Backbone as a ProteinNet text record, in pm:
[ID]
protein_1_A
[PRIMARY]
XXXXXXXXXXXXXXXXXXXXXXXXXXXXXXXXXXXXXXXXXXXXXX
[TERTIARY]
-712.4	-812.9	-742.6	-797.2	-712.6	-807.1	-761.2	-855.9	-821.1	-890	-917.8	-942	-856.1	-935.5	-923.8	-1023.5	-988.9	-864.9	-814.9	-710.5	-693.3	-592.2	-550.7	-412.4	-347.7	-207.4	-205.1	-120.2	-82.6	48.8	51.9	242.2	245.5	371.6	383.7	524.7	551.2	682.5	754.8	866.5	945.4	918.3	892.6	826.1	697.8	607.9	480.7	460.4	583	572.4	584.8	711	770.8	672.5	569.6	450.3	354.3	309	209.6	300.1	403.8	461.3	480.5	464.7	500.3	383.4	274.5	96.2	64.4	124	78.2	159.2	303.2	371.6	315.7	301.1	257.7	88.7	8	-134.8	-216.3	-181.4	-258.3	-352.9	-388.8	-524.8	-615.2	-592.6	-631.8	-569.5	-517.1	-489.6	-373.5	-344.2	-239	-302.9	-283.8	-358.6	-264.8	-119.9	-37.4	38	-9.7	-34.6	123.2	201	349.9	372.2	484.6	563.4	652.4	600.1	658	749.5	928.4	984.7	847.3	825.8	745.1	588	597.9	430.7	368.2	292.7	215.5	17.8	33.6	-71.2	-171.8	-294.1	-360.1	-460.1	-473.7	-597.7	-710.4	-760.8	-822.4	-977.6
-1190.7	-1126.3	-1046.7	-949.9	-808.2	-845.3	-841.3	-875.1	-752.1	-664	-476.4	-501.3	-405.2	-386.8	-260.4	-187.7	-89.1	-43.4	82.7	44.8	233.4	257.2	372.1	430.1	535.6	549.5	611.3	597.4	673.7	777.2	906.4	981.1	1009.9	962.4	1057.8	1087.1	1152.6	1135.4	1031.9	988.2	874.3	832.8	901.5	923.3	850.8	893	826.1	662.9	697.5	557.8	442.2	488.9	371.7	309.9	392.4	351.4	257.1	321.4	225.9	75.4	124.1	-15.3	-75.2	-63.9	-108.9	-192.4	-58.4	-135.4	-234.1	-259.5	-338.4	-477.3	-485.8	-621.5	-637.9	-584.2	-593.7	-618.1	-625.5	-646.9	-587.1	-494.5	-387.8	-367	-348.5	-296.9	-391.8	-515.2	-692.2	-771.3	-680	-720.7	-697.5	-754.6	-668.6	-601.5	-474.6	-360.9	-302.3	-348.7	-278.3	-399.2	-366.4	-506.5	-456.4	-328.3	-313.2	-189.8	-168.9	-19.5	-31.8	123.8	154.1	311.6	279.5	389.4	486.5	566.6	679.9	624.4	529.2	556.3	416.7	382	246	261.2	142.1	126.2	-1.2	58.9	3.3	-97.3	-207.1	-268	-359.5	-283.1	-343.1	-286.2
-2148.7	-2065.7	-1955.8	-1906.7	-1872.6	-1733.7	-1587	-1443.6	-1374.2	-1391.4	-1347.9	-1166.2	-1058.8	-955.5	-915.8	-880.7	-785	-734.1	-748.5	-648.9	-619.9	-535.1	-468.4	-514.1	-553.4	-563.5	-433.6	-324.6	-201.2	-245.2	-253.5	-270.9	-100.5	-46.4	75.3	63.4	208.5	226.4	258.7	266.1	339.9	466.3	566.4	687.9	677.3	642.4	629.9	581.4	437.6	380.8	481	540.6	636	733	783.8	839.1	836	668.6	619	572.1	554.1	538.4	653	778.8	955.1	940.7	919.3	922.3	876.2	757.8	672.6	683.6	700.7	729.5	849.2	1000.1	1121.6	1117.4	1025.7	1035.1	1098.5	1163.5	1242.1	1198.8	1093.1	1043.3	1021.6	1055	1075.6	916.3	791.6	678.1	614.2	522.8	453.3	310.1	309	200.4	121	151	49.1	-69	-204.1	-352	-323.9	-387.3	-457.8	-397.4	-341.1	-314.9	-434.4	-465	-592.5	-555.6	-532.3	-490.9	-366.5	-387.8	-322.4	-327.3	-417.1	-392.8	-333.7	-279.8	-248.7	-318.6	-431.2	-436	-371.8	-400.7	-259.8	-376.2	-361.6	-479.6	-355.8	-230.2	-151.5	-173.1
[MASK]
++++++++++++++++++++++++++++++++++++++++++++++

């Protein structure tokens, strides 16, 4: 059985990435929203 969610591909630059990755270990956004950084991309399954 295959368990499907929603999810987001983010592309940015390196710059940006490093961010959402700050946001996301630091909880700022009250959660953590990033499943796998994948090289360049972060997908989102929130």
């Amino acid at each position: 059985m295959v368990n499907v969610k929603k999810g987001v591909l983010v592309t940015c630059d390196p710059a940006m990435r490093q961010l959402l990755v700050h946001l996301d270990e630091s909880r700022t956004l009250g959660s953590k929203f990033i499943v796998k950084v994948l090289f360049f991309y972060i997908v989102d399954f929130n």
